[in-house]
Short mmCIF file of C-alpha atoms in Angstrom, two decimals:
data_model
loop_
_atom_site.label_atom_id
_atom_site.label_comp_id
_atom_site.label_asym_id
_atom_site.label_seq_id
_atom_site.Cartn_x
_atom_site.Cartn_y
_atom_site.Cartn_z
CA UNK Q 295 -55.22 10.31 44.34
CA UNK Q 296 -53.97 6.94 45.47
CA UNK Q 297 -53.81 6.48 49.12
CA UNK Q 298 -50.34 5.42 50.41
CA UNK Q 299 -50.81 2.94 53.01
CA UNK Q 300 -48.19 2.54 55.73
CA UNK Q 301 -47.11 -0.88 56.59
CA UNK Q 302 -49.09 -1.86 59.67
CA UNK Q 303 -46.95 -1.68 62.73
CA UNK Q 304 -49.79 -3.05 64.68
CA UNK Q 305 -51.64 -6.09 63.43
CA UNK Q 306 -54.79 -7.30 65.36
CA UNK Q 307 -53.67 -10.86 64.61
CA UNK Q 308 -50.80 -10.42 66.84
CA UNK Q 309 -53.19 -10.10 69.93
CA UNK Q 310 -53.77 -13.84 69.65
CA UNK Q 311 -50.20 -14.63 70.69
CA UNK Q 312 -50.55 -14.27 74.49
CA UNK Q 313 -53.66 -16.53 74.50
CA UNK Q 314 -52.07 -18.99 72.13
CA UNK Q 315 -49.06 -19.28 74.46
CA UNK Q 316 -51.36 -19.72 77.46
CA UNK Q 317 -53.36 -22.47 75.78
CA UNK Q 318 -50.09 -24.15 74.54
CA UNK Q 319 -48.54 -24.18 77.95
CA UNK Q 320 -51.49 -24.57 80.36
CA UNK Q 321 -53.86 -26.76 78.30
CA UNK Q 322 -51.97 -28.65 75.53
CA UNK Q 323 -48.83 -29.42 77.65
CA UNK Q 324 -50.61 -30.97 80.62
CA UNK Q 325 -52.56 -33.29 78.22
CA UNK Q 326 -49.14 -34.30 76.72
CA UNK Q 327 -47.72 -34.91 80.28
CA UNK Q 328 -50.64 -37.26 80.65
CA UNK Q 329 -49.77 -39.19 77.61
CA UNK Q 330 -46.17 -39.44 78.64
CA UNK Q 331 -47.07 -40.87 82.04
CA UNK Q 332 -49.57 -43.09 80.58
CA UNK Q 333 -46.81 -44.73 78.31
CA UNK Q 334 -44.00 -44.80 80.81
CA UNK Q 335 -43.21 -46.73 83.88
CA UNK Q 336 -41.91 -45.52 87.18
CA UNK Q 337 -38.30 -44.85 85.83
CA UNK Q 338 -39.63 -43.08 82.77
CA UNK Q 339 -38.95 -45.79 80.16
CA UNK Q 340 -41.42 -46.51 77.40
CA UNK Q 341 -43.92 -49.21 78.25
CA UNK Q 342 -47.57 -50.45 77.60
CA UNK Q 343 -47.53 -52.20 80.80
CA UNK Q 344 -49.86 -49.51 82.36
CA UNK Q 345 -52.64 -50.36 79.89
CA UNK Q 346 -52.06 -54.13 80.52
CA UNK Q 347 -52.47 -53.61 84.14
CA UNK Q 348 -55.51 -51.47 83.77
CA UNK Q 349 -57.17 -54.04 81.65
CA UNK Q 350 -56.08 -57.13 83.33
CA UNK Q 351 -55.98 -56.57 87.15
CA UNK Q 352 -52.64 -56.43 88.87
CA UNK Q 353 -52.40 -59.78 90.54
CA UNK Q 354 -53.07 -61.84 87.36
CA UNK Q 355 -56.76 -61.99 88.26
CA UNK Q 356 -59.21 -61.22 85.51
CA UNK Q 357 -60.06 -57.50 84.74
CA UNK Q 358 -63.72 -58.45 84.98
CA UNK Q 359 -63.35 -59.39 88.61
CA UNK Q 360 -61.31 -56.40 89.74
CA UNK Q 361 -62.63 -53.54 91.81
CA UNK Q 362 -61.63 -51.29 88.87
CA UNK Q 363 -63.99 -53.04 86.63
CA UNK Q 364 -66.74 -52.66 89.14
CA UNK Q 365 -65.92 -48.90 89.39
CA UNK Q 366 -66.04 -48.42 85.63
CA UNK Q 367 -69.41 -50.33 85.16
CA UNK Q 368 -70.95 -48.48 88.14
CA UNK Q 369 -69.67 -45.29 86.84
CA UNK Q 370 -71.27 -45.84 83.29
CA UNK Q 371 -74.41 -47.02 85.03
CA UNK Q 372 -74.63 -43.91 87.18
CA UNK Q 373 -73.70 -41.63 84.24
CA UNK Q 374 -76.23 -43.16 81.74
CA UNK Q 375 -79.10 -43.25 84.28
CA UNK Q 376 -78.33 -39.53 85.42
CA UNK Q 377 -78.23 -38.54 81.76
CA UNK Q 378 -81.52 -40.20 80.98
CA UNK Q 379 -83.23 -38.87 84.08
CA UNK Q 380 -81.94 -35.35 83.30
CA UNK Q 381 -83.17 -35.68 79.70
CA UNK Q 382 -86.68 -36.95 80.73
CA UNK Q 383 -87.12 -34.07 83.18
CA UNK Q 384 -85.43 -31.38 81.10
CA UNK Q 385 -87.02 -31.96 77.72
CA UNK Q 386 -90.63 -31.50 78.97
CA UNK Q 387 -89.65 -28.51 81.25
CA UNK Q 388 -87.98 -26.89 78.25
CA UNK Q 389 -90.75 -27.67 75.91
CA UNK Q 390 -93.48 -26.38 78.25
CA UNK Q 391 -91.63 -23.16 78.99
CA UNK Q 392 -90.85 -22.50 75.26
CA UNK Q 393 -94.43 -23.12 74.22
CA UNK Q 394 -96.23 -21.48 77.13
CA UNK Q 395 -98.32 -18.39 76.62
CA UNK Q 396 -96.57 -16.50 79.34
CA UNK Q 397 -95.04 -13.12 78.29
CA UNK Q 398 -91.94 -13.56 80.48
CA UNK Q 399 -90.69 -17.02 79.35
CA UNK Q 400 -87.15 -16.14 80.25
CA UNK Q 401 -88.20 -15.22 83.68
CA UNK Q 402 -89.66 -18.69 84.27
CA UNK Q 403 -86.45 -20.23 82.68
CA UNK Q 404 -84.39 -18.24 85.11
CA UNK Q 405 -86.09 -19.96 87.95
CA UNK Q 406 -84.61 -23.25 86.80
CA UNK Q 407 -81.10 -21.74 86.29
CA UNK Q 408 -80.80 -19.53 89.54
CA UNK Q 409 -79.88 -22.60 91.82
CA UNK Q 410 -76.60 -22.76 89.56
CA UNK Q 411 -75.28 -19.61 91.21
CA UNK Q 412 -75.22 -21.12 94.69
CA UNK Q 413 -71.99 -22.87 95.15
CA UNK Q 414 -72.43 -26.53 94.11
CA UNK Q 415 -70.90 -28.00 97.25
CA UNK Q 416 -73.29 -26.06 99.37
CA UNK Q 417 -76.23 -27.25 97.14
CA UNK Q 418 -75.13 -30.94 97.49
CA UNK Q 419 -74.73 -30.36 101.13
CA UNK Q 420 -78.42 -29.15 101.31
CA UNK Q 421 -79.63 -32.18 99.39
CA UNK Q 422 -77.62 -34.40 101.73
CA UNK Q 423 -79.19 -32.91 104.68
CA UNK Q 424 -82.66 -33.64 103.17
CA UNK Q 425 -81.71 -37.33 102.56
CA UNK Q 426 -80.41 -37.55 106.06
CA UNK Q 427 -83.61 -36.12 107.35
CA UNK Q 428 -85.75 -38.60 105.23
CA UNK Q 429 -83.43 -41.30 106.56
CA UNK Q 430 -81.97 -42.69 103.38
CA UNK Q 431 -78.58 -41.22 103.76
CA UNK Q 432 -75.46 -43.54 104.25
CA UNK Q 433 -77.65 -46.70 103.78
CA UNK Q 434 -75.82 -49.05 101.47
CA UNK Q 435 -78.99 -49.99 99.53
CA UNK Q 436 -79.60 -46.30 98.75
CA UNK Q 437 -76.09 -45.36 97.76
CA UNK Q 438 -76.65 -45.71 93.89
CA UNK Q 439 -79.91 -43.93 94.12
CA UNK Q 440 -78.42 -41.04 96.04
CA UNK Q 441 -75.55 -40.74 93.75
CA UNK Q 442 -77.91 -40.46 90.64
CA UNK Q 443 -80.07 -38.06 92.52
CA UNK Q 444 -77.07 -35.86 93.36
CA UNK Q 445 -75.87 -35.85 89.77
CA UNK Q 446 -79.42 -34.96 88.44
CA UNK Q 447 -79.80 -32.26 91.11
CA UNK Q 448 -76.44 -30.73 90.14
CA UNK Q 449 -76.55 -30.99 86.32
CA UNK Q 450 -80.34 -30.57 85.52
CA UNK Q 451 -79.98 -26.90 84.57
CA UNK Q 452 -77.09 -27.83 82.03
CA UNK Q 453 -79.66 -29.99 80.34
CA UNK Q 454 -82.64 -27.67 80.25
CA UNK Q 455 -80.65 -24.59 78.93
CA UNK Q 456 -79.50 -25.97 75.55
CA UNK Q 457 -82.71 -27.82 74.95
CA UNK Q 458 -84.65 -24.72 75.68
CA UNK Q 459 -82.46 -22.54 73.37
CA UNK Q 460 -83.04 -24.96 70.51
CA UNK Q 461 -86.82 -25.36 70.91
CA UNK Q 462 -87.36 -21.64 71.23
CA UNK Q 463 -85.71 -21.05 67.98
CA UNK Q 464 -87.62 -23.73 66.02
CA UNK Q 465 -89.62 -22.50 63.04
CA UNK Q 466 -93.20 -23.06 64.00
CA UNK Q 467 -94.26 -23.27 60.38
CA UNK Q 468 -92.93 -26.85 60.04
CA UNK Q 469 -95.00 -27.99 62.86
CA UNK Q 470 -98.06 -26.21 61.50
CA UNK Q 471 -97.44 -27.74 57.99
CA UNK Q 472 -97.25 -31.26 59.53
CA UNK Q 473 -100.57 -30.57 61.41
CA UNK Q 474 -102.26 -29.06 58.14
CA UNK Q 475 -101.22 -32.19 56.38
CA UNK Q 476 -103.11 -34.42 58.72
CA UNK Q 477 -100.53 -35.57 61.33
CA UNK Q 478 -101.79 -36.08 64.82
CA UNK Q 479 -100.06 -33.80 67.44
CA UNK Q 480 -98.09 -36.80 68.73
CA UNK Q 481 -96.82 -37.82 65.32
CA UNK Q 482 -95.97 -34.12 64.39
CA UNK Q 483 -94.04 -33.76 67.70
CA UNK Q 484 -92.17 -37.20 67.16
CA UNK Q 485 -91.34 -36.48 63.38
CA UNK Q 486 -90.94 -32.65 63.44
CA UNK Q 487 -90.15 -31.06 66.84
CA UNK Q 488 -88.10 -33.88 68.28
CA UNK Q 489 -85.68 -34.36 65.34
CA UNK Q 490 -85.35 -30.60 65.03
CA UNK Q 491 -84.31 -30.22 68.67
CA UNK Q 492 -81.67 -32.77 68.39
CA UNK Q 493 -78.81 -30.34 68.43
CA UNK Q 494 -79.99 -29.14 71.96
CA UNK Q 495 -80.38 -32.63 73.30
CA UNK Q 496 -76.93 -33.60 71.98
CA UNK Q 497 -75.26 -30.71 73.68
CA UNK Q 498 -77.29 -31.34 76.83
CA UNK Q 499 -76.14 -34.94 76.96
CA UNK Q 500 -72.53 -33.98 76.48
CA UNK Q 501 -72.86 -31.47 79.35
CA UNK Q 502 -74.18 -34.14 81.76
CA UNK Q 503 -72.75 -37.39 80.75
CA UNK Q 504 -69.12 -36.92 81.35
CA UNK Q 505 -69.46 -34.88 84.54
CA UNK Q 506 -71.78 -37.38 86.16
CA UNK Q 507 -69.08 -40.02 85.48
CA UNK Q 508 -66.33 -37.92 87.02
CA UNK Q 509 -67.71 -35.41 89.55
CA UNK Q 510 -66.43 -37.37 92.58
CA UNK Q 511 -67.36 -34.61 94.92
CA UNK Q 512 -71.00 -35.45 94.36
CA UNK Q 513 -70.48 -39.17 94.56
CA UNK Q 514 -68.40 -38.99 97.75
CA UNK Q 515 -70.73 -36.42 99.38
CA UNK Q 516 -73.99 -38.24 98.65
CA UNK Q 517 -72.61 -41.77 99.76
CA UNK Q 518 -70.09 -40.85 102.49
CA UNK Q 519 -67.30 -42.00 100.19
CA UNK Q 520 -68.91 -45.60 99.60
CA UNK Q 521 -69.69 -45.29 95.88
CA UNK Q 522 -66.67 -45.05 93.60
CA UNK Q 523 -66.86 -43.56 90.23
CA UNK Q 524 -64.16 -43.19 87.56
CA UNK Q 525 -63.46 -39.50 88.87
CA UNK Q 526 -62.81 -40.75 92.39
CA UNK Q 527 -60.48 -43.57 90.91
CA UNK Q 528 -58.47 -40.91 89.18
CA UNK Q 529 -58.41 -38.69 92.36
CA UNK Q 530 -57.28 -41.72 94.51
CA UNK Q 531 -54.48 -42.64 91.93
CA UNK Q 532 -53.07 -39.12 92.20
CA UNK Q 533 -53.28 -38.97 95.96
CA UNK Q 534 -51.54 -42.39 96.28
CA UNK Q 535 -48.79 -41.50 93.90
CA UNK Q 536 -50.02 -43.93 91.22
CA UNK Q 537 -49.56 -41.32 88.62
CA UNK Q 538 -49.10 -43.84 85.71
CA UNK Q 539 -52.35 -45.55 86.49
CA UNK Q 540 -54.05 -42.36 87.02
CA UNK Q 541 -52.80 -41.08 83.56
CA UNK Q 542 -54.05 -44.26 81.77
CA UNK Q 543 -57.50 -43.71 83.18
CA UNK Q 544 -57.34 -39.98 82.44
CA UNK Q 545 -56.26 -40.63 78.98
CA UNK Q 546 -58.99 -43.13 78.25
CA UNK Q 547 -61.52 -40.55 79.52
CA UNK Q 548 -60.03 -38.01 77.41
CA UNK Q 549 -60.39 -40.33 74.30
CA UNK Q 550 -63.99 -40.81 75.29
CA UNK Q 551 -64.44 -37.02 75.42
CA UNK Q 552 -62.94 -36.61 72.09
CA UNK Q 553 -65.13 -39.26 70.48
CA UNK Q 554 -68.26 -37.91 72.12
CA UNK Q 555 -67.47 -34.36 71.06
CA UNK Q 556 -66.65 -35.45 67.59
CA UNK Q 557 -69.84 -37.38 67.33
CA UNK Q 558 -72.00 -34.58 68.67
CA UNK Q 559 -70.12 -31.86 66.76
CA UNK Q 560 -69.15 -29.99 69.88
CA UNK Q 561 -65.99 -28.72 68.37
CA UNK Q 562 -68.02 -26.86 65.91
CA UNK Q 563 -68.03 -23.42 67.73
CA UNK Q 564 -70.64 -22.08 65.35
CA UNK Q 565 -73.45 -23.64 67.29
CA UNK Q 566 -74.55 -21.44 70.18
CA UNK Q 567 -75.95 -24.18 72.31
CA UNK Q 568 -72.84 -26.05 73.33
CA UNK Q 569 -71.52 -23.98 76.26
CA UNK Q 570 -72.86 -24.11 79.67
CA UNK Q 571 -74.18 -20.83 80.60
CA UNK Q 572 -72.66 -18.62 77.99
CA UNK Q 573 -75.94 -18.05 76.36
CA UNK Q 574 -77.51 -17.20 79.69
CA UNK Q 575 -76.23 -13.69 80.30
CA UNK V 5 -109.60 -31.83 78.36
CA UNK V 6 -107.45 -28.96 77.51
CA UNK V 7 -107.72 -27.74 80.94
CA UNK V 8 -106.62 -31.05 82.52
CA UNK V 9 -103.75 -31.02 80.19
CA UNK V 10 -102.58 -27.63 81.04
CA UNK V 11 -102.85 -28.33 84.73
CA UNK V 12 -100.80 -31.47 84.39
CA UNK V 13 -98.11 -29.34 82.63
CA UNK V 14 -97.85 -26.87 85.41
CA UNK V 15 -98.03 -29.51 88.06
CA UNK V 16 -95.02 -31.16 86.39
CA UNK V 17 -93.18 -27.68 86.23
CA UNK V 18 -94.17 -27.13 89.92
CA UNK V 19 -92.83 -30.57 90.99
CA UNK V 20 -89.47 -30.00 89.16
CA UNK V 21 -89.11 -26.57 90.86
CA UNK V 22 -90.00 -28.23 94.27
CA UNK V 23 -87.23 -30.76 93.62
CA UNK V 24 -84.78 -27.94 92.83
CA UNK V 25 -85.65 -25.65 95.67
CA UNK V 26 -86.74 -27.79 98.46
CA UNK V 27 -83.24 -28.66 99.90
CA UNK V 28 -82.34 -24.89 99.81
CA UNK V 29 -85.54 -23.62 101.31
CA UNK V 30 -85.34 -26.43 103.98
CA UNK V 31 -81.82 -25.16 104.95
CA UNK V 32 -82.94 -21.60 104.87
CA UNK V 33 -85.69 -22.40 107.35
CA UNK V 34 -83.43 -24.41 109.62
CA UNK V 35 -80.70 -21.83 109.51
CA UNK V 36 -83.03 -20.11 112.14
CA UNK V 37 -83.13 -23.35 114.25
CA UNK V 38 -81.47 -23.30 117.62
CA UNK V 39 -80.26 -26.67 117.16
CA UNK V 40 -77.45 -27.70 114.85
CA UNK V 41 -79.60 -30.27 113.03
CA UNK V 42 -82.59 -30.32 110.78
CA UNK V 43 -84.03 -33.30 112.37
CA UNK V 44 -85.79 -31.40 115.05
CA UNK V 45 -86.98 -27.73 115.63
CA UNK V 46 -85.85 -26.37 118.91
CA UNK V 47 -86.93 -22.80 118.60
CA UNK V 48 -86.05 -19.67 116.65
CA UNK V 49 -82.62 -18.25 117.03
CA UNK V 50 -80.12 -16.21 115.12
CA UNK V 51 -77.12 -18.09 116.50
CA UNK V 52 -76.00 -19.54 113.23
CA UNK V 53 -75.93 -16.07 111.59
CA UNK V 54 -74.10 -14.64 114.56
CA UNK V 55 -71.50 -17.29 114.31
CA UNK V 56 -71.27 -16.85 110.48
CA UNK V 57 -70.81 -13.13 110.58
CA UNK V 58 -68.18 -13.07 113.14
CA UNK V 59 -64.76 -12.58 111.60
CA UNK V 60 -63.13 -14.50 114.32
CA UNK V 61 -64.76 -17.72 113.31
CA UNK V 62 -63.59 -19.58 110.21
CA UNK V 63 -66.45 -19.26 107.72
CA UNK V 64 -66.53 -15.51 106.98
CA UNK V 65 -62.82 -15.08 106.21
CA UNK V 66 -63.00 -18.08 103.98
CA UNK V 67 -66.07 -16.62 102.14
CA UNK V 68 -64.20 -13.34 101.64
CA UNK V 69 -60.85 -14.94 100.43
CA UNK V 70 -62.96 -17.06 97.97
CA UNK V 71 -64.54 -13.94 96.58
CA UNK V 72 -61.18 -12.16 96.35
CA UNK V 73 -59.73 -15.21 94.43
CA UNK V 74 -62.80 -15.24 92.16
CA UNK V 75 -62.36 -11.50 91.32
CA UNK V 76 -58.71 -11.81 90.68
CA UNK V 77 -59.04 -14.94 88.50
CA UNK V 78 -62.06 -13.48 86.59
CA UNK V 79 -60.27 -10.15 85.94
CA UNK V 80 -57.14 -11.74 84.69
CA UNK V 81 -59.24 -14.21 82.61
CA UNK V 82 -61.26 -11.52 81.08
CA UNK V 83 -58.29 -9.35 80.11
CA UNK V 84 -56.55 -12.55 78.61
CA UNK V 85 -59.59 -13.80 76.90
CA UNK V 86 -60.70 -10.53 75.46
CA UNK V 87 -57.34 -9.84 73.89
CA UNK V 88 -57.20 -13.37 72.76
CA UNK V 89 -60.58 -13.27 71.25
CA UNK V 90 -59.75 -10.15 69.10
CA UNK V 91 -56.58 -11.87 68.04
CA UNK V 92 -58.32 -15.12 67.15
CA UNK V 93 -61.03 -13.38 65.31
CA UNK V 94 -58.67 -11.52 63.07
CA UNK V 95 -56.29 -14.51 62.47
CA UNK V 96 -56.30 -16.68 59.32
CA UNK V 97 -59.04 -19.33 59.22
CA UNK V 98 -56.65 -22.12 59.91
CA UNK V 99 -55.13 -20.47 63.03
CA UNK V 100 -58.28 -19.30 64.35
CA UNK V 101 -60.07 -22.75 64.08
CA UNK V 102 -57.08 -24.42 65.76
CA UNK V 103 -57.26 -22.07 68.55
CA UNK V 104 -60.89 -22.31 68.83
CA UNK V 105 -60.54 -26.00 69.02
CA UNK V 106 -57.97 -25.96 71.93
CA UNK V 107 -60.19 -23.39 73.50
CA UNK V 108 -62.94 -25.95 73.63
CA UNK V 109 -60.84 -28.59 75.44
CA UNK V 110 -61.21 -27.17 79.04
CA UNK V 111 -64.88 -26.54 78.52
CA UNK V 112 -65.80 -30.09 77.71
CA UNK V 113 -63.05 -31.98 79.36
CA UNK V 114 -63.94 -33.71 82.71
CA UNK V 115 -62.75 -31.38 85.40
CA UNK V 116 -60.74 -33.96 87.30
CA UNK V 117 -58.65 -34.68 84.08
CA UNK V 118 -58.05 -30.86 83.62
CA UNK V 119 -57.02 -30.69 87.28
CA UNK V 120 -54.76 -33.71 87.50
CA UNK V 121 -52.90 -32.78 84.17
CA UNK V 122 -52.46 -29.28 85.41
CA UNK V 123 -51.20 -30.65 88.62
CA UNK V 124 -48.66 -32.65 86.72
CA UNK V 125 -47.51 -29.59 84.96
CA UNK V 126 -47.06 -27.75 88.29
CA UNK V 127 -44.95 -30.51 89.61
CA UNK V 128 -42.91 -30.78 86.37
CA UNK V 129 -42.08 -26.97 86.38
CA UNK V 130 -41.76 -27.02 90.07
CA UNK V 131 -43.73 -23.87 91.17
CA UNK V 132 -44.58 -24.14 94.91
CA UNK V 133 -48.42 -24.12 95.54
CA UNK V 134 -47.70 -21.51 98.35
CA UNK V 135 -47.20 -18.84 95.66
CA UNK V 136 -50.83 -18.94 94.71
CA UNK V 137 -49.75 -19.09 91.07
CA UNK V 138 -50.85 -22.59 90.44
CA UNK V 139 -54.27 -21.80 91.98
CA UNK V 140 -54.82 -18.64 90.01
CA UNK V 141 -53.48 -19.97 86.69
CA UNK V 142 -55.37 -23.32 87.22
CA UNK V 143 -58.64 -21.57 87.59
CA UNK V 144 -57.77 -19.28 84.58
CA UNK V 145 -57.59 -22.28 82.55
CA UNK V 146 -61.11 -23.12 83.59
CA UNK V 147 -62.51 -19.55 83.14
CA UNK V 148 -60.80 -18.05 80.09
CA UNK V 149 -62.24 -20.29 77.51
CA UNK V 150 -65.70 -19.16 78.66
CA UNK V 151 -64.66 -15.43 78.19
CA UNK V 152 -63.48 -16.32 74.64
CA UNK V 153 -66.83 -18.03 74.02
CA UNK V 154 -68.71 -14.98 75.17
CA UNK V 155 -66.64 -12.42 73.35
CA UNK V 156 -66.35 -13.99 69.98
CA UNK V 157 -70.02 -13.96 69.01
CA UNK V 158 -70.12 -10.15 69.86
CA UNK V 159 -67.04 -9.71 67.45
CA UNK V 160 -68.95 -11.52 64.73
CA UNK V 161 -71.96 -9.36 65.27
CA UNK V 162 -69.90 -6.12 64.99
CA UNK V 163 -69.80 -3.98 61.80
CA UNK V 164 -66.32 -4.35 60.48
CA UNK V 165 -66.48 -1.20 58.60
CA UNK V 166 -66.55 0.98 61.61
CA UNK V 167 -62.92 -0.04 62.52
CA UNK V 168 -61.77 0.80 58.92
CA UNK V 169 -63.63 4.03 59.05
CA UNK V 170 -61.90 5.03 62.17
CA UNK V 171 -58.57 4.23 60.65
CA UNK V 172 -59.58 6.31 57.61
CA UNK V 173 -60.41 9.12 59.73
CA UNK V 174 -57.01 9.19 61.26
CA UNK V 175 -57.27 7.10 64.49
CA UNK V 176 -54.33 4.89 65.42
CA UNK V 177 -54.99 1.31 65.40
CA UNK V 178 -54.65 1.22 69.20
CA UNK V 179 -57.09 4.11 69.49
CA UNK V 180 -59.58 2.35 67.14
CA UNK V 181 -59.28 -0.85 69.24
CA UNK V 182 -60.18 1.00 72.33
CA UNK V 183 -62.83 3.34 71.20
CA UNK V 184 -64.38 1.44 68.40
CA UNK V 185 -64.01 -2.33 68.91
CA UNK V 186 -64.08 -2.46 72.77
CA UNK V 187 -67.29 -0.63 73.31
CA UNK V 188 -69.06 -2.84 70.83
CA UNK V 189 -68.03 -6.12 72.40
CA UNK V 190 -68.40 -4.78 76.00
CA UNK V 191 -71.58 -6.92 76.71
CA UNK V 192 -69.69 -10.01 75.82
CA UNK V 193 -66.75 -9.01 78.01
CA UNK V 194 -68.96 -8.29 80.93
CA UNK V 195 -70.88 -11.63 80.47
CA UNK V 196 -67.42 -13.41 80.36
CA UNK V 197 -66.32 -11.73 83.48
CA UNK V 198 -69.49 -12.76 85.39
CA UNK V 199 -69.40 -16.28 84.14
CA UNK V 200 -65.74 -16.46 85.31
CA UNK V 201 -66.59 -15.31 88.75
CA UNK V 202 -69.34 -17.89 89.10
CA UNK V 203 -67.04 -20.62 87.66
CA UNK V 204 -64.32 -19.81 90.16
CA UNK V 205 -66.60 -19.63 93.03
CA UNK V 206 -68.09 -22.91 92.11
CA UNK V 207 -64.76 -24.70 91.53
CA UNK V 208 -63.82 -27.45 93.81
CA UNK V 209 -61.42 -29.74 91.81
CA UNK V 210 -58.99 -27.45 90.42
CA UNK V 211 -58.74 -25.74 93.66
CA UNK V 212 -58.21 -28.90 95.61
CA UNK V 213 -55.31 -29.86 93.40
CA UNK V 214 -53.61 -26.42 93.29
CA UNK V 215 -54.25 -24.48 96.30
CA UNK V 216 -51.66 -23.87 99.13
CA UNK V 217 -52.25 -26.20 102.15
CA UNK V 218 -53.25 -23.27 104.33
CA UNK V 219 -55.70 -21.85 102.00
CA UNK V 220 -59.32 -22.73 101.78
CA UNK V 221 -62.21 -21.89 99.48
CA UNK V 222 -65.86 -22.34 100.33
CA UNK V 223 -65.85 -25.55 98.33
CA UNK V 224 -62.83 -27.12 99.85
CA UNK V 225 -63.77 -26.12 103.32
CA UNK V 226 -67.32 -27.48 103.22
CA UNK V 227 -65.93 -30.65 101.61
CA UNK V 228 -63.39 -31.10 104.35
CA UNK V 229 -66.09 -30.68 106.92
CA UNK V 230 -68.27 -33.22 105.44
CA UNK V 231 -65.27 -35.69 105.73
CA UNK V 232 -64.72 -34.97 109.32
CA UNK V 233 -68.51 -34.98 109.93
CA UNK V 234 -68.06 -33.63 113.40
CA UNK V 235 -67.82 -29.80 113.49
CA UNK V 236 -71.52 -29.01 113.58
CA UNK V 237 -71.40 -25.42 114.60
CA UNK V 238 -69.19 -24.55 111.48
CA UNK V 239 -71.37 -26.65 109.33
CA UNK V 240 -74.69 -25.18 110.40
CA UNK V 241 -73.29 -21.57 110.18
CA UNK V 242 -72.84 -22.40 106.48
CA UNK V 243 -76.58 -23.03 106.26
CA UNK V 244 -77.03 -19.35 107.24
CA UNK V 245 -74.55 -18.54 104.49
CA UNK V 246 -76.54 -20.65 102.06
CA UNK V 247 -79.78 -18.71 103.00
CA UNK V 248 -78.03 -15.37 102.64
CA UNK V 249 -76.57 -16.17 99.14
CA UNK V 250 -79.85 -17.48 97.99
CA UNK V 251 -81.82 -14.40 99.19
CA UNK V 252 -79.23 -12.13 97.47
CA UNK V 253 -79.60 -14.09 94.24
CA UNK V 254 -83.43 -14.04 94.35
CA UNK V 255 -83.29 -10.21 94.99
CA UNK V 256 -80.99 -9.71 92.07
CA UNK V 257 -83.07 -11.76 89.69
CA UNK V 258 -86.34 -10.04 90.69
CA UNK V 259 -84.69 -6.73 90.16
CA UNK V 260 -83.39 -7.58 86.80
CA UNK V 261 -86.82 -8.99 85.87
CA UNK V 262 -88.63 -5.71 86.97
CA UNK V 263 -86.14 -3.62 84.99
CA UNK V 264 -86.59 -5.92 81.94
CA UNK V 265 -90.38 -5.61 82.20
CA UNK V 266 -90.24 -1.79 82.56
CA UNK V 267 -88.11 -1.58 79.42
CA UNK V 268 -90.45 -3.90 77.44
CA UNK V 269 -93.27 -1.72 78.69
CA UNK V 270 -91.75 1.44 77.50
CA UNK V 271 -91.11 -0.09 74.02
CA UNK V 272 -94.79 -1.07 73.71
#
């Protein structure tokens, strides 16, 4: 007997429609508006002037002498340093936890993640109080140091988590094979473990690099508004009604984000390490 | 030699933990200080706690409304995200990878770019911030992608034959959805909900761009206090709050660990 199948009145595919609309209106549309503002002037006419101004300085002065240039360089400096410091702390931590003999490894890992659940402004506030107490808060020569410290303090868990997830899943037999074949532990680590944990490192970097270039709450808080980063520049553009300039900056950041994500394979949703905290629960 | 090495390892772990916890612990200790500063200890008092737990003062109502916002945002995000995940999962490959790609944008984008672009949209469609709609939807943009990211792996793990079996046995598609698919992806839904709550509680940038002027969240309030730099009573009462939050989290983590250990013990 052949089964007569009724035409499905209800298809599970259709459930995607509300969320697709949501993404279209509230995620894609806003980005298109940014593109629009970046390529138009105050009256809404098409222009490339915003980019020219961005890269030249407004009063005809060289781009390399503008405050904007200083902000950008400073931003990259802070961001690269913060990412490196995070990596140098996070990798050993993740490695030690993943390879320790404790039964309750995830319990130990949790100790490093728990602070993430305290509101980040409260945490940064706590750190600020400590700096104030030591006496290096709001001192010009310490501003860059304090900013990097704040970023590392805020983003360290985002670096530890993906690296740990990759290392814990590594197939130990590769390492053992290298050791059996006569590699020293150091060589074995450099040529086996480290390359195999690249995915975790990459997603950790992408989780720290952009935020430490844009999280102006941290930089403002840690330096009493003295140290400017790209994020604070965008914020100030918006607040001072310089929407076109803000959009140009945002668009450049967006391009950087797409390049980085593409380079690190972040759009590949198959990998389980690339989302902050989802693997945590 | 081996001992020295292992000692160094734990010393390193200890130092990093010290770096992470020292500021929070210091604030916890000084939340019992009579003075409103951590520069000097002027005797034990519960004044900061009394100030914080009084509904007539600013902090407690702000904490409560931040929590309420987080629950509303997380609930809406979870519903939208769960339905969306099921839809995406059963869509054609091309549609699903497009939606998955767009879903990644708010996850990896700089928060300030998400916020400013969303603020442009709010201005363009002219919805007053006082309706709370921009705030709620703005935070949903931040949270829903994470719900999708927690639910989709569970859908992948699911045995698809069960749904077909339910249909063959006469269940309507809706019934099968609720009594076969939903229970299996429930852990992912709960994870997405909890993650959304923490993201909403933690958010400063989106809230700053979309909230009604009269409304404050914990983040925006503390940030505004830092700018003023004068209102010490309020500021130090937040130390008491930090301490309370921290202790609650520690208690929850310890309980979870004890439960997990007991389960592991039973299995053995």
